[in-house]
PDB file of C-alpha atoms in Angstrom:
ATOM      1  CA  MET F1093     -12.763 -19.484 -81.807  1.00  0.00           C
ATOM      2  CA  THR F1094     -12.547 -17.277 -84.906  1.00  0.00           C
ATOM      3  CA  GLY F1095     -11.807 -18.586 -88.404  1.00  0.00           C
ATOM      4  CA  PRO F1096      -8.150 -17.512 -88.706  1.00  0.00           C
ATOM      5  CA  VAL F1097      -7.359 -18.781 -85.181  1.00  0.00           C
ATOM      6  CA  ALA F1098      -9.028 -22.122 -86.001  1.00  0.00           C
ATOM      7  CA  LEU F1099      -7.042 -22.355 -89.246  1.00  0.00           C
ATOM      8  CA  LYS F1100      -3.712 -21.740 -87.496  1.00  0.00           C
ATOM      9  CA  THR F1101      -4.604 -24.145 -84.693  1.00  0.00           C
ATOM     10  CA  ALA F1102      -5.574 -26.928 -87.116  1.00  0.00           C
ATOM     11  CA  TYR F1103      -2.343 -26.590 -89.131  1.00  0.00           C
ATOM     12  CA  ILE F1104      -0.170 -26.418 -86.009  1.00  0.00           C
ATOM     13  CA  VAL F1105      -1.928 -29.434 -84.444  1.00  0.00           C
ATOM     14  CA  THR F1106      -1.381 -31.453 -87.652  1.00  0.00           C
ATOM     15  CA  TRP F1107       2.344 -30.671 -87.646  1.00  0.00           C
ATOM     16  CA  VAL F1108       2.722 -31.337 -83.931  1.00  0.00           C
ATOM     17  CA  ILE F1109       1.070 -34.764 -84.302  1.00  0.00           C
ATOM     18  CA  LEU F1110       3.137 -35.728 -87.375  1.00  0.00           C
ATOM     19  CA  LEU F1111       6.450 -34.502 -85.954  1.00  0.00           C
ATOM     20  CA  GLY F1112       5.655 -35.957 -82.527  1.00  0.00           C
ATOM     21  CA  TYR F1113       4.964 -39.345 -84.093  1.00  0.00           C
ATOM     22  CA  LEU F1114       8.132 -39.196 -86.193  1.00  0.00           C
ATOM     23  CA  GLY F1115      10.094 -38.242 -83.070  1.00  0.00           C
ATOM     24  CA  SER F1116       8.643 -41.180 -81.139  1.00  0.00           C
ATOM     25  CA  LEU F1117       9.608 -43.548 -83.993  1.00  0.00           C
ATOM     26  CA  LEU F1118      13.184 -42.245 -83.994  1.00  0.00           C
ATOM     27  CA  ARG F1119      13.426 -42.591 -80.187  1.00  0.00           C
ATOM     28  CA  ARG F1120      12.202 -46.193 -80.419  1.00  0.00           C
ATOM     29  CA  PHE F1121      14.758 -46.833 -83.201  1.00  0.00           C
ATOM     30  CA  ARG F1122      17.582 -45.534 -81.018  1.00  0.00           C
ATOM     31  CA  ARG F1123      16.423 -47.616 -78.050  1.00  0.00           C
ATOM     32  CA  VAL F1124      16.222 -50.853 -80.090  1.00  0.00           C
ATOM     33  CA  ARG F1125      19.631 -50.219 -81.681  1.00  0.00           C
ATOM     34  CA  GLU F1126      21.190 -49.628 -78.259  1.00  0.00           C
ATOM     35  CA  GLU F1127      19.563 -52.805 -76.969  1.00  0.00           C
ATOM     36  CA  MET F1128      21.037 -54.695 -79.915  1.00  0.00           C
ATOM     37  CA  LYS F1129      24.508 -53.199 -79.270  1.00  0.00           C
ATOM     38  CA  ASP F1130      24.353 -54.015 -75.534  1.00  0.00           C
ATOM     39  CA  PHE F1131      23.309 -57.539 -76.355  1.00  0.00           C
ATOM     40  CA  LYS F1132      26.196 -58.029 -78.785  1.00  0.00           C
ATOM     41  CA  ARG F1133      28.649 -56.577 -76.225  1.00  0.00           C
ATOM     42  CA  GLY F1134      27.319 -58.835 -73.480  1.00  0.00           C
ATOM     43  CA  GLY F1135      27.038 -61.981 -75.566  1.00  0.00           C
TER      44      GLY F1135
ATOM     45  CA  MET E  27      17.791 -48.667-101.524  1.00  0.00           C
ATOM     46  CA  LYS E  28      18.693 -46.365 -98.628  1.00  0.00           C
ATOM     47  CA  ASN E  29      19.617 -43.550-101.041  1.00  0.00           C
ATOM     48  CA  LEU E  30      16.334 -44.013-102.880  1.00  0.00           C
ATOM     49  CA  PHE E  31      14.426 -43.670 -99.606  1.00  0.00           C
ATOM     50  CA  ILE E  32      16.378 -40.539 -98.628  1.00  0.00           C
ATOM     51  CA  ALA E  33      15.583 -39.060-102.061  1.00  0.00           C
ATOM     52  CA  PHE E  34      11.911 -39.875-101.507  1.00  0.00           C
ATOM     53  CA  VAL E  35      11.959 -38.176 -98.077  1.00  0.00           C
ATOM     54  CA  VAL E  36      13.503 -35.032 -99.605  1.00  0.00           C
ATOM     55  CA  PHE E  37      10.899 -35.100-102.391  1.00  0.00           C
ATOM     56  CA  THR E  38       8.124 -35.480 -99.785  1.00  0.00           C
ATOM     57  CA  LEU E  39       9.383 -32.510 -97.754  1.00  0.00           C
ATOM     58  CA  ALA E  40       9.529 -30.327-100.881  1.00  0.00           C
ATOM     59  CA  LEU E  41       6.045 -31.471-101.890  1.00  0.00           C
ATOM     60  CA  LEU E  42       4.713 -30.711 -98.400  1.00  0.00           C
ATOM     61  CA  ALA E  43       6.159 -27.203 -98.444  1.00  0.00           C
ATOM     62  CA  PHE E  44       4.722 -26.546-101.908  1.00  0.00           C
ATOM     63  CA  SER E  45       1.291 -27.995-101.109  1.00  0.00           C
ATOM     64  CA  THR E  46       1.033 -25.997 -97.866  1.00  0.00           C
ATOM     65  CA  TYR E  47       1.932 -22.852 -99.811  1.00  0.00           C
ATOM     66  CA  GLN E  48      -0.807 -23.736-102.333  1.00  0.00           C
ATOM     67  CA  ALA E  49      -3.337 -24.284 -99.553  1.00  0.00           C
ATOM     68  CA  LEU E  50      -2.581 -21.103 -97.617  1.00  0.00           C
ATOM     69  CA  PHE E  51      -1.672 -18.572-100.316  1.00  0.00           C
ATOM     70  CA  VAL E  52      -2.761 -19.760-103.779  1.00  0.00           C
ATOM     71  CA  ALA E  53      -6.181 -21.372-103.299  1.00  0.00           C
ATOM     72  CA  PRO E  54      -8.983 -18.767-103.310  1.00  0.00           C
ATOM     73  CA  THR E  55     -10.817 -17.956-100.091  1.00  0.00           C
ATOM     74  CA  GLU E  56     -14.156 -19.728 -99.862  1.00  0.00           C
ATOM     75  CA  GLN E  57     -17.035 -17.210 -99.891  1.00  0.00           C
ATOM     76  CA  THR E  58     -19.262 -18.605 -97.129  1.00  0.00           C
ATOM     77  CA  MET E  59     -16.787 -19.924 -94.566  1.00  0.00           C
ATOM     78  CA  GLY E  60     -13.824 -17.647 -95.264  1.00  0.00           C
ATOM     79  CA  GLU E  61     -10.257 -18.494 -94.230  1.00  0.00           C
ATOM     80  CA  VAL E  62     -11.221 -21.405 -91.984  1.00  0.00           C
ATOM     81  CA  GLN E  63     -12.212 -23.454 -95.054  1.00  0.00           C
ATOM     82  CA  ARG E  64      -8.471 -23.902 -95.737  1.00  0.00           C
ATOM     83  CA  ILE E  65      -8.488 -26.581 -93.023  1.00  0.00           C
ATOM     84  CA  PHE E  66     -10.039 -28.674 -95.808  1.00  0.00           C
ATOM     85  CA  TYR E  67      -6.576 -29.015 -97.450  1.00  0.00           C
ATOM     86  CA  TYR E  68      -5.187 -30.816 -94.395  1.00  0.00           C
ATOM     87  CA  HIS E  69      -8.359 -32.454 -93.068  1.00  0.00           C
ATOM     88  CA  VAL E  70      -9.460 -34.369 -96.191  1.00  0.00           C
ATOM     89  CA  PRO E  71      -5.962 -35.543 -97.285  1.00  0.00           C
ATOM     90  CA  SER E  72      -5.415 -36.819 -93.713  1.00  0.00           C
ATOM     91  CA  ALA E  73      -8.654 -38.800 -93.965  1.00  0.00           C
ATOM     92  CA  TRP E  74      -7.607 -40.152 -97.369  1.00  0.00           C
ATOM     93  CA  THR E  75      -4.175 -41.200 -96.058  1.00  0.00           C
ATOM     94  CA  ALA E  76      -5.749 -42.895 -93.034  1.00  0.00           C
ATOM     95  CA  GLY E  77      -8.026 -44.809 -95.438  1.00  0.00           C
ATOM     96  CA  VAL E  78      -5.042 -45.852 -97.579  1.00  0.00           C
ATOM     97  CA  CYS E  79      -3.151 -47.027 -94.464  1.00  0.00           C
ATOM     98  CA  PHE E  80      -6.124 -49.069 -93.250  1.00  0.00           C
ATOM     99  CA  PHE E  81      -6.467 -50.607 -96.718  1.00  0.00           C
ATOM    100  CA  VAL E  82      -2.775 -51.586 -96.657  1.00  0.00           C
ATOM    101  CA  ASN E  83      -3.366 -52.999 -93.169  1.00  0.00           C
ATOM    102  CA  PHE E  84      -6.300 -55.032 -94.512  1.00  0.00           C
ATOM    103  CA  LEU E  85      -4.262 -56.453 -97.423  1.00  0.00           C
ATOM    104  CA  ALA E  86      -1.283 -57.235 -95.174  1.00  0.00           C
ATOM    105  CA  SER E  87      -3.553 -58.956 -92.643  1.00  0.00           C
ATOM    106  CA  VAL E  88      -5.096 -61.154 -95.344  1.00  0.00           C
ATOM    107  CA  ALA E  89      -1.578 -61.943 -96.607  1.00  0.00           C
ATOM    108  CA  TYR E  90      -0.445 -62.798 -93.080  1.00  0.00           C
ATOM    109  CA  LEU E  91      -3.351 -65.195 -92.482  1.00  0.00           C
ATOM    110  CA  TRP E  92      -2.622 -66.815 -95.820  1.00  0.00           C
ATOM    111  CA  LYS E  93       1.187 -67.074 -95.764  1.00  0.00           C
ATOM    112  CA  ARG E  94       2.017 -66.499 -92.070  1.00  0.00           C
ATOM    113  CA  ASN E  95       5.131 -64.499 -92.944  1.00  0.00           C
ATOM    114  CA  LEU E  96       6.706 -61.926 -90.661  1.00  0.00           C
ATOM    115  CA  ALA E  97       6.951 -59.250 -93.375  1.00  0.00           C
ATOM    116  CA  SER E  98       3.151 -59.118 -93.875  1.00  0.00           C
ATOM    117  CA  ASP E  99       2.653 -58.803 -90.131  1.00  0.00           C
ATOM    118  CA  GLY E 100       5.242 -56.018 -90.049  1.00  0.00           C
ATOM    119  CA  VAL E 101       3.424 -54.125 -92.818  1.00  0.00           C
ATOM    120  CA  ALA E 102       0.107 -54.602 -90.964  1.00  0.00           C
ATOM    121  CA  ALA E 103       1.517 -53.248 -87.694  1.00  0.00           C
ATOM    122  CA  ALA E 104       3.165 -50.280 -89.426  1.00  0.00           C
ATOM    123  CA  SER E 105       0.153 -49.288 -91.515  1.00  0.00           C
ATOM    124  CA  ALA E 106      -2.272 -49.510 -88.570  1.00  0.00           C
ATOM    125  CA  GLU E 107      -0.159 -47.212 -86.407  1.00  0.00           C
ATOM    126  CA  VAL E 108       0.322 -44.644 -89.181  1.00  0.00           C
ATOM    127  CA  GLY E 109      -3.396 -44.884 -90.033  1.00  0.00           C
ATOM    128  CA  VAL E 110      -4.326 -44.142 -86.418  1.00  0.00           C
ATOM    129  CA  THR E 111      -2.009 -41.108 -86.480  1.00  0.00           C
ATOM    130  CA  PHE E 112      -3.753 -39.657 -89.540  1.00  0.00           C
ATOM    131  CA  CYS E 113      -7.197 -40.581 -88.196  1.00  0.00           C
ATOM    132  CA  THR E 114      -6.300 -38.669 -84.994  1.00  0.00           C
ATOM    133  CA  ILE E 115      -5.504 -35.617 -87.127  1.00  0.00           C
ATOM    134  CA  VAL E 116      -8.908 -35.957 -88.816  1.00  0.00           C
ATOM    135  CA  LEU E 117     -10.706 -36.203 -85.466  1.00  0.00           C
ATOM    136  CA  ILE E 118      -8.934 -33.112 -84.104  1.00  0.00           C
ATOM    137  CA  THR E 119      -8.957 -30.835 -87.168  1.00  0.00           C
ATOM    138  CA  GLY E 120     -12.640 -31.673 -87.821  1.00  0.00           C
ATOM    139  CA  PRO E 121     -13.963 -30.176 -84.560  1.00  0.00           C
ATOM    140  CA  ILE E 122     -11.561 -27.198 -84.881  1.00  0.00           C
ATOM    141  CA  TRP E 123     -13.161 -26.522 -88.281  1.00  0.00           C
ATOM    142  CA  ALA E 124     -16.681 -27.252 -87.012  1.00  0.00           C
ATOM    143  CA  ARG E 125     -16.627 -24.817 -84.070  1.00  0.00           C
ATOM    144  CA  PRO E 126     -16.530 -21.534 -86.048  1.00  0.00           C
ATOM    145  CA  VAL E 127     -18.681 -22.897 -88.894  1.00  0.00           C
ATOM    146  CA  TRP E 128     -21.384 -24.964 -87.138  1.00  0.00           C
ATOM    147  CA  GLY E 129     -21.125 -23.330 -83.707  1.00  0.00           C
ATOM    148  CA  ILE E 130     -20.438 -26.713 -82.083  1.00  0.00           C
ATOM    149  CA  TRP E 131     -17.346 -28.867 -81.637  1.00  0.00           C
ATOM    150  CA  TRP E 132     -19.025 -32.209 -82.182  1.00  0.00           C
ATOM    151  CA  THR E 133     -22.298 -33.849 -83.132  1.00  0.00           C
ATOM    152  CA  TRP E 134     -23.197 -37.522 -83.218  1.00  0.00           C
ATOM    153  CA  ASP E 135     -23.979 -37.654 -86.921  1.00  0.00           C
ATOM    154  CA  ALA E 136     -23.181 -40.671 -89.097  1.00  0.00           C
ATOM    155  CA  ARG E 137     -19.859 -39.416 -90.533  1.00  0.00           C
ATOM    156  CA  LEU E 138     -18.376 -38.242 -87.248  1.00  0.00           C
ATOM    157  CA  THR E 139     -19.567 -41.253 -85.271  1.00  0.00           C
ATOM    158  CA  THR E 140     -18.357 -43.850 -87.795  1.00  0.00           C
ATOM    159  CA  THR E 141     -14.974 -42.080 -87.957  1.00  0.00           C
ATOM    160  CA  LEU E 142     -14.668 -42.171 -84.167  1.00  0.00           C
ATOM    161  CA  VAL E 143     -15.620 -45.876 -84.217  1.00  0.00           C
ATOM    162  CA  LEU E 144     -12.953 -46.457 -86.904  1.00  0.00           C
ATOM    163  CA  TRP E 145     -10.331 -44.781 -84.711  1.00  0.00           C
ATOM    164  CA  LEU E 146     -11.414 -46.882 -81.704  1.00  0.00           C
ATOM    165  CA  ILE E 147     -11.230 -50.118 -83.754  1.00  0.00           C
ATOM    166  CA  TYR E 148      -7.640 -49.462 -84.814  1.00  0.00           C
ATOM    167  CA  VAL E 149      -6.585 -48.195 -81.388  1.00  0.00           C
ATOM    168  CA  SER E 150      -7.904 -51.468 -79.948  1.00  0.00           C
ATOM    169  CA  TYR E 151      -5.956 -53.284 -82.683  1.00  0.00           C
ATOM    170  CA  LEU E 152      -2.757 -51.555 -81.514  1.00  0.00           C
ATOM    171  CA  VAL E 153      -3.578 -52.254 -77.850  1.00  0.00           C
ATOM    172  CA  LEU E 154      -4.116 -55.922 -78.710  1.00  0.00           C
ATOM    173  CA  ARG E 155      -0.742 -56.105 -80.440  1.00  0.00           C
ATOM    174  CA  ARG E 156       1.018 -54.279 -77.613  1.00  0.00           C
ATOM    175  CA  PHE E 157      -0.378 -56.070 -74.577  1.00  0.00           C
ATOM    176  CA  SER E 158      -1.482 -59.513 -75.723  1.00  0.00           C
ATOM    177  CA  ALA E 159       0.955 -62.284 -74.859  1.00  0.00           C
ATOM    178  CA  GLY E 160       1.180 -65.662 -76.534  1.00  0.00           C
ATOM    179  CA  GLY E 161       1.650 -67.069 -79.983  1.00  0.00           C
ATOM    180  CA  GLN E 162      -1.773 -66.165 -81.362  1.00  0.00           C
ATOM    181  CA  THR E 163      -1.470 -62.372 -81.081  1.00  0.00           C
ATOM    182  CA  GLN E 164      -0.630 -61.836 -84.743  1.00  0.00           C
ATOM    183  CA  VAL E 165      -3.467 -64.088 -85.923  1.00  0.00           C
ATOM    184  CA  LEU E 166      -5.984 -62.353 -83.635  1.00  0.00           C
ATOM    185  CA  ALA E 167      -4.738 -58.938 -84.756  1.00  0.00           C
ATOM    186  CA  ALA E 168      -5.068 -59.926 -88.422  1.00  0.00           C
ATOM    187  CA  ALA E 169      -8.632 -61.167 -87.847  1.00  0.00           C
ATOM    188  CA  LEU E 170      -9.555 -57.944 -86.015  1.00  0.00           C
ATOM    189  CA  ALA E 171      -8.035 -55.899 -88.836  1.00  0.00           C
ATOM    190  CA  ILE E 172     -10.090 -57.686 -91.476  1.00  0.00           C
ATOM    191  CA  PHE E 173     -13.350 -57.169 -89.568  1.00  0.00           C
ATOM    192  CA  GLY E 174     -12.342 -53.633 -88.593  1.00  0.00           C
ATOM    193  CA  PHE E 175     -11.785 -52.630 -92.208  1.00  0.00           C
ATOM    194  CA  VAL E 176     -15.525 -53.033 -92.844  1.00  0.00           C
ATOM    195  CA  ASP E 177     -15.962 -49.622 -91.182  1.00  0.00           C
ATOM    196  CA  VAL E 178     -13.809 -47.834 -93.811  1.00  0.00           C
ATOM    197  CA  PRO E 179     -16.382 -48.022 -96.665  1.00  0.00           C
ATOM    198  CA  ILE E 180     -19.130 -47.230 -94.116  1.00  0.00           C
ATOM    199  CA  VAL E 181     -17.277 -44.015 -93.158  1.00  0.00           C
ATOM    200  CA  TYR E 182     -16.878 -43.139 -96.840  1.00  0.00           C
ATOM    201  CA  MET E 183     -20.524 -43.809 -97.722  1.00  0.00           C
ATOM    202  CA  SER E 184     -22.031 -42.357 -94.519  1.00  0.00           C
ATOM    203  CA  ILE E 185     -22.553 -38.882 -96.030  1.00  0.00           C
ATOM    204  CA  ARG E 186     -24.253 -40.480 -99.032  1.00  0.00           C
ATOM    205  CA  TRP E 187     -26.461 -42.897 -97.084  1.00  0.00           C
ATOM    206  CA  PHE E 188     -27.534 -40.588 -94.250  1.00  0.00           C
ATOM    207  CA  ARG E 189     -28.508 -36.959 -93.835  1.00  0.00           C
ATOM    208  CA  THR E 190     -25.632 -35.538 -91.809  1.00  0.00           C
ATOM    209  CA  GLN E 191     -24.392 -32.295 -90.286  1.00  0.00           C
ATOM    210  CA  HIS E 192     -21.108 -33.050 -92.071  1.00  0.00           C
ATOM    211  CA  PRO E 193     -21.139 -31.572 -95.618  1.00  0.00           C
ATOM    212  CA  SER E 194     -22.069 -33.716 -98.610  1.00  0.00           C
ATOM    213  CA  PRO E 195     -19.186 -34.927-100.795  1.00  0.00           C
ATOM    214  CA  VAL E 196     -17.537 -32.116-102.754  1.00  0.00           C
ATOM    215  CA  MET E 197     -16.323 -34.522-105.395  1.00  0.00           C
ATOM    216  CA  GLY E 198     -18.442 -37.223-106.973  1.00  0.00           C
ATOM    217  CA  GLY E 199     -21.403 -35.964-104.985  1.00  0.00           C
ATOM    218  CA  GLY E 200     -23.833 -35.230-107.812  1.00  0.00           C
ATOM    219  CA  GLU E 201     -24.917 -32.141-109.768  1.00  0.00           C
ATOM    220  CA  ASN E 202     -24.239 -29.382-107.242  1.00  0.00           C
ATOM    221  CA  SER E 203     -20.926 -30.726-106.001  1.00  0.00           C
ATOM    222  CA  GLY E 204     -17.456 -29.765-107.183  1.00  0.00           C
ATOM    223  CA  LEU E 205     -14.564 -27.443-106.423  1.00  0.00           C
ATOM    224  CA  ASP E 206     -13.178 -24.301-108.011  1.00  0.00           C
ATOM    225  CA  PRO E 207     -10.255 -25.382-110.279  1.00  0.00           C
ATOM    226  CA  ALA E 208      -7.751 -23.388-108.170  1.00  0.00           C
ATOM    227  CA  MET E 209      -9.031 -25.133-105.044  1.00  0.00           C
ATOM    228  CA  LEU E 210      -8.868 -28.460-106.833  1.00  0.00           C
ATOM    229  CA  HIS E 211      -5.167 -27.934-107.667  1.00  0.00           C
ATOM    230  CA  ALA E 212      -4.311 -27.110-104.045  1.00  0.00           C
ATOM    231  CA  PHE E 213      -6.354 -30.074-102.889  1.00  0.00           C
ATOM    232  CA  PHE E 214      -4.593 -32.568-105.166  1.00  0.00           C
ATOM    233  CA  TRP E 215      -1.140 -31.234-104.222  1.00  0.00           C
ATOM    234  CA  ASN E 216      -1.992 -31.783-100.570  1.00  0.00           C
ATOM    235  CA  LEU E 217      -3.492 -35.189-101.293  1.00  0.00           C
ATOM    236  CA  ALA E 218      -0.214 -36.222-102.971  1.00  0.00           C
ATOM    237  CA  ALA E 219       1.910 -34.722-100.176  1.00  0.00           C
ATOM    238  CA  PHE E 220      -0.011 -36.414 -97.361  1.00  0.00           C
ATOM    239  CA  THR E 221       0.045 -39.744 -99.219  1.00  0.00           C
ATOM    240  CA  CYS E 222       3.850 -39.444 -99.515  1.00  0.00           C
ATOM    241  CA  VAL E 223       4.141 -38.576 -95.791  1.00  0.00           C
ATOM    242  CA  GLY E 224       2.052 -41.678 -95.040  1.00  0.00           C
ATOM    243  CA  ILE E 225       4.381 -43.827 -97.175  1.00  0.00           C
ATOM    244  CA  VAL E 226       7.507 -42.398 -95.475  1.00  0.00           C
ATOM    245  CA  LEU E 227       6.078 -43.025 -91.991  1.00  0.00           C
ATOM    246  CA  MET E 228       4.970 -46.549 -92.926  1.00  0.00           C
ATOM    247  CA  VAL E 229       8.449 -47.409 -94.259  1.00  0.00           C
ATOM    248  CA  VAL E 230      10.162 -46.061 -91.108  1.00  0.00           C
ATOM    249  CA  ARG E 231       7.660 -47.856 -88.840  1.00  0.00           C
ATOM    250  CA  TYR E 232       8.052 -51.104 -90.831  1.00  0.00           C
ATOM    251  CA  ARG E 233      11.837 -51.017 -90.463  1.00  0.00           C
ATOM    252  CA  LEU E 234      11.444 -50.420 -86.734  1.00  0.00           C
ATOM    253  CA  GLN E 235       9.042 -53.373 -86.482  1.00  0.00           C
ATOM    254  CA  MET E 236      11.498 -55.649 -88.281  1.00  0.00           C
ATOM    255  CA  LEU E 237      14.357 -54.497 -86.040  1.00  0.00           C
ATOM    256  CA  GLU E 238      12.249 -55.132 -82.918  1.00  0.00           C
ATOM    257  CA  GLU E 239      11.403 -58.624 -84.199  1.00  0.00           C
ATOM    258  CA  LYS E 240      15.118 -59.277 -84.756  1.00  0.00           C
ATOM    259  CA  VAL E 241      16.027 -58.172 -81.211  1.00  0.00           C
ATOM    260  CA  GLU E 242      13.221 -60.293 -79.770  1.00  0.00           C
ATOM    261  CA  ALA E 243      14.365 -63.338 -81.774  1.00  0.00           C
ATOM    262  CA  THR E 244      17.968 -62.790 -80.623  1.00  0.00           C
ATOM    263  CA  HIS E 245      16.827 -62.600 -76.989  1.00  0.00           C
ATOM    264  CA  ALA E 246      14.732 -65.752 -77.384  1.00  0.00           C
ATOM    265  CA  ALA E 247      17.625 -67.652 -78.987  1.00  0.00           C
ATOM    266  CA  ALA E 248      19.986 -66.544 -76.198  1.00  0.00           C
ATOM    267  CA  ALA E 249      17.468 -67.590 -73.538  1.00  0.00           C
ATOM    268  CA  LEU E 250      17.113 -70.997 -75.178  1.00  0.00           C
ATOM    269  CA  GLN E 251      20.886 -71.439 -75.302  1.00  0.00           C
ATOM    270  CA  GLY E 252      21.183 -70.405 -71.654  1.00  0.00           C
ATOM    271  CA  GLY E 253      18.399 -72.806 -70.659  1.00  0.00           C
ATOM    272  CA  SER E 254      19.901 -75.767 -72.474  1.00  0.00           C
ATOM    273  CA  ARG E 255      23.280 -75.446 -70.663  1.00  0.00           C
TER     274      ARG E 255
END
């Protein structure tokens, strides 16, 4: 792995991890909100 | 409060864009390593942010054991998860940087090993929270967090206490340490940006934790009502 390739890889990996984590948080938010809505509808 | 948070998110995004520009285009190229040294501007701030998150986790765990309030536990859960995320970045960007510079991906020196141990401690903390059933989970998690935090100063001091493959500290490392002022600017911009990203993620994760607790409490109350009929 050459220097410039390593640099690009490291920056891309950082962004993928951060955005992936943020995406997973937002998915979990949506799921919990839907669960709450379903519960209110049912109860 | 919501508007304030949105403003902070916008500020963080602008800061991130600016700090990345500083790291890639403004900071001078390091003479020995060349372009690959720019990984430094993401690698070290990620390590710093992970350390801050684990410190918040430590404080929140102490507060939880003392007061037993749900908010402290929520902060502890949020900060541990965000800390693990940043620690993962450190453990991946480190070897990517090491390969062209050292010729190897990994070595079992004190800094790398203690960082891996730190990551394992907090992953086990998250596993404990996720899969442990029963009323003592939060207490056990808080106790693990307090003992686990001991590794944070060990990671920090490892390059001072031991001779390592990992470079000596560039700041506060004695006579021959230090950074070029232009590098220092880029570094501090990235340090600020990553800290802000850490805060944003912790706030979002905390709100999710509180919402999950609310749903769980609602389910429990409904089950109790159903059972008493």
